[in-house]
Short mmCIF file of N, CA, C and O in Angstrom, two decimals:
data_model
loop_
_atom_site.label_atom_id
_atom_site.label_comp_id
_atom_site.label_asym_id
_atom_site.label_seq_id
_atom_site.Cartn_x
_atom_site.Cartn_y
_atom_site.Cartn_z
N MET A 1 144.24 172.93 123.26
CA MET A 1 144.09 171.43 122.43
C MET A 1 144.43 169.77 122.81
O MET A 1 143.79 169.24 123.46
N LYS A 2 146.09 170.50 123.34
CA LYS A 2 146.39 169.24 123.78
C LYS A 2 146.50 169.15 125.59
O LYS A 2 145.29 167.69 125.53
N THR A 3 145.86 169.82 125.80
CA THR A 3 145.44 169.61 127.12
C THR A 3 143.91 169.06 127.45
O THR A 3 143.98 167.69 128.27
N ILE A 4 143.18 168.56 126.71
CA ILE A 4 141.94 168.54 126.47
C ILE A 4 141.94 167.28 125.87
O ILE A 4 141.55 166.06 126.86
N ALA A 5 143.07 166.85 125.13
CA ALA A 5 143.52 165.49 124.36
C ALA A 5 143.51 164.62 125.79
O ALA A 5 143.06 163.58 126.26
N ILE A 6 144.69 165.10 126.30
CA ILE A 6 145.09 164.70 127.19
C ILE A 6 144.57 163.87 128.14
O ILE A 6 144.19 163.34 128.73
N LEU A 7 143.32 164.81 128.51
CA LEU A 7 142.34 164.80 129.51
C LEU A 7 141.19 163.75 129.54
O LEU A 7 141.30 163.08 130.14
N PHE A 8 141.05 163.65 127.98
CA PHE A 8 140.20 162.73 127.44
C PHE A 8 140.47 161.29 127.35
O PHE A 8 140.06 160.86 128.41
N ALA A 9 141.73 161.12 127.11
CA ALA A 9 142.65 159.66 127.33
C ALA A 9 142.67 159.74 128.94
O ALA A 9 142.37 158.25 128.63
N LEU A 10 142.57 160.53 129.62
CA LEU A 10 143.12 159.67 130.93
C LEU A 10 141.43 159.73 131.30
O LEU A 10 141.18 158.90 132.27
N SER A 11 140.57 160.46 130.92
CA SER A 11 139.99 159.83 131.79
C SER A 11 139.08 158.29 131.55
O SER A 11 137.79 157.20 131.78
N MET A 12 139.30 157.98 129.94
CA MET A 12 139.33 156.77 129.25
C MET A 12 139.69 155.51 129.92
O MET A 12 139.65 154.41 130.05
N LEU A 13 140.54 155.88 130.49
CA LEU A 13 142.22 154.63 130.96
C LEU A 13 141.77 155.05 132.64
O LEU A 13 141.42 153.49 133.50
N LEU A 14 140.77 155.87 133.06
CA LEU A 14 140.75 155.55 134.81
C LEU A 14 138.49 155.02 134.98
O LEU A 14 138.31 155.29 135.76
N SER A 15 138.18 154.77 133.62
CA SER A 15 137.07 154.21 133.99
C SER A 15 136.82 152.92 134.55
O SER A 15 138.00 151.90 134.13
N SER A 16 135.52 152.91 135.32
CA SER A 16 136.04 151.64 136.25
C SER A 16 134.97 150.15 135.63
O SER A 16 134.11 150.67 134.13
N CYS A 17 135.43 149.13 135.89
CA CYS A 17 134.43 148.13 135.44
C CYS A 17 133.57 148.15 136.42
O CYS A 17 133.60 148.68 137.13
N TYR A 18 132.08 147.48 136.02
CA TYR A 18 131.14 147.05 136.32
C TYR A 18 131.15 145.65 136.63
O TYR A 18 131.16 144.78 136.15
N SER A 19 130.49 144.84 137.93
CA SER A 19 130.02 144.38 138.45
C SER A 19 128.67 143.45 138.88
O SER A 19 128.57 144.65 139.92
N TYR A 20 127.74 142.99 139.08
CA TYR A 20 127.01 142.68 139.39
C TYR A 20 127.02 140.46 139.77
O TYR A 20 126.77 140.36 138.90
N THR A 21 125.68 140.83 141.35
CA THR A 21 126.00 138.99 141.11
C THR A 21 124.63 138.67 141.86
O THR A 21 124.30 139.80 142.40
N SER A 22 123.98 137.83 141.43
CA SER A 22 122.42 137.58 141.32
C SER A 22 122.39 135.98 142.22
O SER A 22 123.53 135.11 141.21
N VAL A 23 121.94 135.85 142.87
CA VAL A 23 121.99 134.55 143.90
C VAL A 23 120.38 133.86 143.92
O VAL A 23 119.49 134.72 144.03
N VAL A 24 120.94 132.70 143.05
CA VAL A 24 118.77 132.45 142.91
C VAL A 24 119.02 130.91 143.83
O VAL A 24 119.78 129.80 143.80
N GLY A 25 118.27 130.99 144.21
CA GLY A 25 117.87 129.56 145.13
C GLY A 25 118.52 129.99 146.66
O GLY A 25 118.57 131.02 146.72
N GLU A 26 119.36 128.88 146.48
CA GLU A 26 120.75 129.23 148.02
C GLU A 26 122.07 129.34 147.29
O GLU A 26 122.29 129.80 148.98
N GLY A 27 122.00 129.94 146.36
CA GLY A 27 123.34 129.74 145.65
C GLY A 27 124.16 128.87 145.47
O GLY A 27 123.90 127.58 145.75
N ALA A 28 125.41 129.31 144.81
CA ALA A 28 126.18 128.21 144.78
C ALA A 28 126.80 127.05 145.27
O ALA A 28 126.96 127.35 146.67
N LYS A 29 126.36 125.71 145.51
CA LYS A 29 127.02 124.45 146.55
C LYS A 29 128.57 123.97 145.94
O LYS A 29 128.76 123.56 146.55
N GLY A 30 128.55 124.29 145.33
CA GLY A 30 130.23 123.40 144.05
C GLY A 30 131.10 124.91 143.83
O GLY A 30 130.65 125.72 144.26
N ASN A 31 131.52 124.91 143.37
CA ASN A 31 132.57 125.03 142.34
C ASN A 31 132.67 125.18 140.82
O ASN A 31 134.33 125.50 140.14
N SER A 32 131.58 124.22 140.33
CA SER A 32 131.64 124.32 138.83
C SER A 32 131.31 125.25 137.83
O SER A 32 130.30 126.00 138.36
N GLN A 33 132.42 126.09 136.73
CA GLN A 33 131.69 127.36 136.45
C GLN A 33 131.76 127.02 135.39
O GLN A 33 132.14 126.83 134.01
N ILE A 34 130.70 127.99 134.53
CA ILE A 34 130.54 127.67 133.13
C ILE A 34 130.27 129.68 132.98
O ILE A 34 129.69 130.36 133.24
N THR A 35 131.18 130.11 132.13
CA THR A 35 131.50 131.13 131.74
C THR A 35 130.90 131.59 130.17
O THR A 35 131.35 130.49 128.79
N LYS A 36 130.66 132.89 130.09
CA LYS A 36 130.44 133.25 128.06
C LYS A 36 130.06 134.96 128.44
O LYS A 36 129.82 135.13 129.23
N TRP A 37 130.18 135.39 126.96
CA TRP A 37 130.45 135.82 126.58
C TRP A 37 129.26 137.23 126.17
O TRP A 37 128.71 136.08 126.02
N ASN A 38 127.91 138.42 126.93
CA ASN A 38 127.49 138.76 126.37
C ASN A 38 128.41 139.78 125.11
O ASN A 38 128.55 140.55 125.54
N HIS A 39 127.10 139.97 123.97
CA HIS A 39 127.74 141.11 122.86
C HIS A 39 126.17 142.06 123.04
O HIS A 39 125.30 142.32 122.74
N TYR A 40 127.18 143.26 122.63
CA TYR A 40 126.26 144.59 122.91
C TYR A 40 127.48 145.11 121.75
O TYR A 40 128.29 145.04 121.35
N VAL A 41 126.19 146.46 121.17
CA VAL A 41 126.86 147.51 120.10
C VAL A 41 126.13 148.49 120.46
O VAL A 41 125.59 148.64 121.38
N VAL A 42 126.96 149.83 120.18
CA VAL A 42 126.64 151.23 120.38
C VAL A 42 126.23 151.48 122.53
O VAL A 42 125.29 151.93 122.90
N TYR A 43 127.59 151.23 122.50
CA TYR A 43 128.34 151.30 124.06
C TYR A 43 127.19 150.55 124.52
O TYR A 43 126.45 151.01 126.12
N GLY A 44 126.36 149.52 124.99
CA GLY A 44 125.83 148.48 125.06
C GLY A 44 124.32 149.07 125.34
O GLY A 44 123.74 148.58 126.27
N LEU A 45 124.22 149.75 124.52
CA LEU A 45 122.90 149.55 124.22
C LEU A 45 121.03 148.68 123.80
O LEU A 45 120.52 148.58 123.66
N ALA A 46 122.15 148.03 122.71
CA ALA A 46 121.68 147.07 121.53
C ALA A 46 122.36 145.84 121.67
O ALA A 46 123.08 145.67 121.47
N PRO A 47 121.24 144.41 122.91
CA PRO A 47 121.42 143.95 122.96
C PRO A 47 121.98 142.63 121.40
O PRO A 47 121.00 142.47 121.14
N VAL A 48 123.12 141.86 120.65
CA VAL A 48 122.98 141.26 119.99
C VAL A 48 122.60 139.53 120.31
O VAL A 48 122.49 138.90 119.50
N GLY A 49 123.42 138.81 121.70
CA GLY A 49 123.40 137.80 121.75
C GLY A 49 124.45 138.15 123.35
O GLY A 49 125.22 138.24 123.72
N VAL A 50 122.63 137.99 123.99
CA VAL A 50 122.74 137.61 125.19
C VAL A 50 122.98 135.89 126.15
O VAL A 50 121.78 135.78 125.85
N SER A 51 123.95 135.75 126.70
CA SER A 51 123.61 134.70 127.86
C SER A 51 122.45 134.12 128.48
O SER A 51 122.23 135.49 129.12
N ASP A 52 121.82 132.76 127.95
CA ASP A 52 120.50 132.78 129.18
C ASP A 52 121.39 132.34 130.80
O ASP A 52 121.81 131.30 130.41
N SER A 53 121.32 132.53 131.86
CA SER A 53 121.97 132.00 132.85
C SER A 53 121.12 131.11 133.08
O SER A 53 121.91 129.74 133.68
N LYS A 54 120.14 130.94 133.07
CA LYS A 54 118.95 128.98 133.33
C LYS A 54 119.42 128.68 132.37
O LYS A 54 119.80 127.45 133.08
N GLN A 55 119.75 128.85 131.59
CA GLN A 55 120.13 127.21 130.35
C GLN A 55 121.59 126.90 130.73
O GLN A 55 122.24 126.08 130.49
N MET A 56 122.92 128.53 131.27
CA MET A 56 123.88 127.83 131.73
C MET A 56 123.91 126.83 132.75
O MET A 56 124.68 126.12 132.99
N ALA A 57 123.15 127.00 133.64
CA ALA A 57 122.75 126.63 135.83
C ALA A 57 122.44 124.75 134.55
O ALA A 57 122.56 124.14 135.93
N ASN A 58 121.95 124.73 133.29
CA ASN A 58 121.83 123.54 133.07
C ASN A 58 120.69 122.34 134.84
O ASN A 58 121.18 121.60 134.27
N GLY A 59 119.53 123.03 134.53
CA GLY A 59 118.81 122.50 135.60
C GLY A 59 118.85 122.78 136.56
O GLY A 59 118.00 122.61 138.05
N ALA A 60 120.00 123.37 137.12
CA ALA A 60 119.92 122.97 139.00
C ALA A 60 119.10 124.61 139.38
O ALA A 60 119.30 124.90 138.74
N GLU A 61 118.92 123.90 141.06
CA GLU A 61 118.48 125.09 140.89
C GLU A 61 118.50 126.55 141.68
O GLU A 61 118.05 127.31 142.33
N ASN A 62 120.09 125.66 142.82
CA ASN A 62 120.82 126.40 143.22
C ASN A 62 121.74 126.96 142.79
O ASN A 62 122.71 125.89 142.23
N TYR A 63 121.98 128.26 142.28
CA TYR A 63 123.42 128.84 140.98
C TYR A 63 124.00 129.91 141.73
O TYR A 63 123.22 130.87 142.19
N THR A 64 124.10 130.61 141.62
CA THR A 64 124.62 131.89 141.36
C THR A 64 125.81 132.67 140.20
O THR A 64 126.36 131.99 139.93
N VAL A 65 124.99 134.07 139.55
CA VAL A 65 125.31 134.20 137.86
C VAL A 65 126.35 135.90 138.21
O VAL A 65 125.29 136.20 139.86
N HIS A 66 126.65 135.81 138.19
CA HIS A 66 128.19 137.66 138.34
C HIS A 66 128.90 137.33 136.88
O HIS A 66 128.56 136.52 136.06
N THR A 67 127.73 138.46 136.89
CA THR A 67 127.74 139.41 135.14
C THR A 67 128.83 140.77 135.96
O THR A 67 128.10 141.12 136.76
N ARG A 68 129.79 140.71 134.70
CA ARG A 68 130.92 141.80 134.63
C ARG A 68 131.65 142.80 133.29
O ARG A 68 131.45 141.78 132.69
N GLN A 69 132.13 143.68 133.94
CA GLN A 69 132.98 143.94 131.93
C GLN A 69 134.33 143.83 132.51
O GLN A 69 135.16 144.54 133.62
N SER A 70 135.11 142.80 132.55
CA SER A 70 136.32 142.74 132.89
C SER A 70 137.21 143.69 131.53
O SER A 70 137.02 144.08 131.53
N PHE A 71 138.73 143.41 132.25
CA PHE A 71 139.57 144.34 132.07
C PHE A 71 139.84 143.49 129.73
O PHE A 71 139.52 144.90 129.27
N VAL A 72 139.71 142.80 130.18
CA VAL A 72 139.43 142.37 128.02
C VAL A 72 138.85 142.85 127.93
O VAL A 72 138.21 143.68 126.63
N ASN A 73 136.80 142.93 128.23
CA ASN A 73 136.51 143.09 128.07
C ASN A 73 136.34 144.81 127.12
O ASN A 73 135.47 145.39 126.38
N GLY A 74 136.90 145.42 128.75
CA GLY A 74 137.08 147.22 128.39
C GLY A 74 137.78 147.02 127.16
O GLY A 74 138.35 148.23 127.12
N LEU A 75 138.80 146.57 127.21
CA LEU A 75 139.54 146.82 125.89
C LEU A 75 138.65 146.50 125.07
O LEU A 75 139.44 147.35 123.90
N VAL A 76 138.34 145.26 124.91
CA VAL A 76 138.04 145.75 123.63
C VAL A 76 137.05 146.53 123.20
O VAL A 76 136.61 146.73 122.20
N SER A 77 136.51 146.82 124.02
CA SER A 77 135.33 147.92 123.75
C SER A 77 136.20 149.40 123.36
O SER A 77 135.55 150.31 122.47
N GLY A 78 136.93 149.51 124.04
CA GLY A 78 138.16 150.44 124.00
C GLY A 78 138.32 150.77 122.46
O GLY A 78 138.09 151.85 122.26
N LEU A 79 138.72 149.82 122.41
CA LEU A 79 140.26 148.98 120.26
C LEU A 79 138.40 149.73 120.15
O LEU A 79 139.67 150.13 118.32
N THR A 80 136.99 149.35 119.93
CA THR A 80 136.29 149.81 118.90
C THR A 80 135.53 150.75 119.17
O THR A 80 134.83 150.54 118.28
N PHE A 81 136.15 151.62 119.83
CA PHE A 81 135.01 153.14 120.10
C PHE A 81 134.19 153.14 121.00
O PHE A 81 133.19 153.66 120.88
N GLY A 82 133.37 151.94 121.54
CA GLY A 82 131.88 151.54 122.34
C GLY A 82 130.96 151.15 120.65
O GLY A 82 129.95 150.94 121.56
N LEU A 83 131.57 150.82 119.78
CA LEU A 83 130.94 149.96 118.92
C LEU A 83 129.83 149.12 118.48
O LEU A 83 129.47 148.33 118.77
N TYR A 84 131.23 147.82 119.66
CA TYR A 84 131.05 146.53 120.31
C TYR A 84 131.60 146.31 121.58
O TYR A 84 132.97 146.73 122.11
N THR A 85 130.64 146.21 122.60
CA THR A 85 130.65 145.91 124.19
C THR A 85 130.17 144.77 124.62
O THR A 85 129.22 144.77 124.70
N PRO A 86 131.22 144.67 124.55
CA PRO A 86 131.52 142.99 125.37
C PRO A 86 131.08 142.73 127.04
O PRO A 86 131.68 143.30 127.52
N THR A 87 130.40 142.04 127.80
CA THR A 87 130.35 141.89 129.32
C THR A 87 130.71 140.09 128.80
O THR A 87 130.34 139.36 128.67
N THR A 88 131.42 140.08 129.92
CA THR A 88 131.47 138.37 130.68
C THR A 88 130.43 138.13 132.06
O THR A 88 129.80 138.06 133.13
N THR A 89 129.38 136.38 131.50
CA THR A 89 128.16 135.79 132.14
C THR A 89 128.95 134.58 132.85
O THR A 89 129.39 133.77 132.10
N THR A 90 129.24 134.72 134.32
CA THR A 90 129.64 133.32 134.81
C THR A 90 128.56 133.08 135.97
O THR A 90 128.25 133.54 136.55
N VAL A 91 128.30 131.27 135.55
CA VAL A 91 127.23 130.76 136.33
C VAL A 91 128.36 129.88 137.13
O VAL A 91 129.16 128.71 137.03
N THR A 92 127.51 129.89 138.75
CA THR A 92 128.78 128.97 139.59
C THR A 92 127.37 128.02 140.09
O THR A 92 126.24 128.17 141.02
N LYS A 93 127.82 126.73 139.77
CA LYS A 93 127.00 125.87 140.65
C LYS A 93 127.02 125.03 141.89
O LYS A 93 128.19 124.92 141.76
#
């Protein structure tokens, strides 16, 4: 039983973060960034509050959207045992 508990703890510590990037138009031309958290519950299955990248771009036609689960997001998710699973979205114009 002790071995199973240790293996479970290690598997939780070794889980990776994910990220994906979307390029709109020709992509970011500058380095102006806006960052917001997205809020999900039940291991990310149910969105509660998700940021709108188009609104975050504030009318820009060329921008880059980077969505990821950062270390802090993963830590919060781990502390809540996956009941609350945030991600971070950054829009670069």
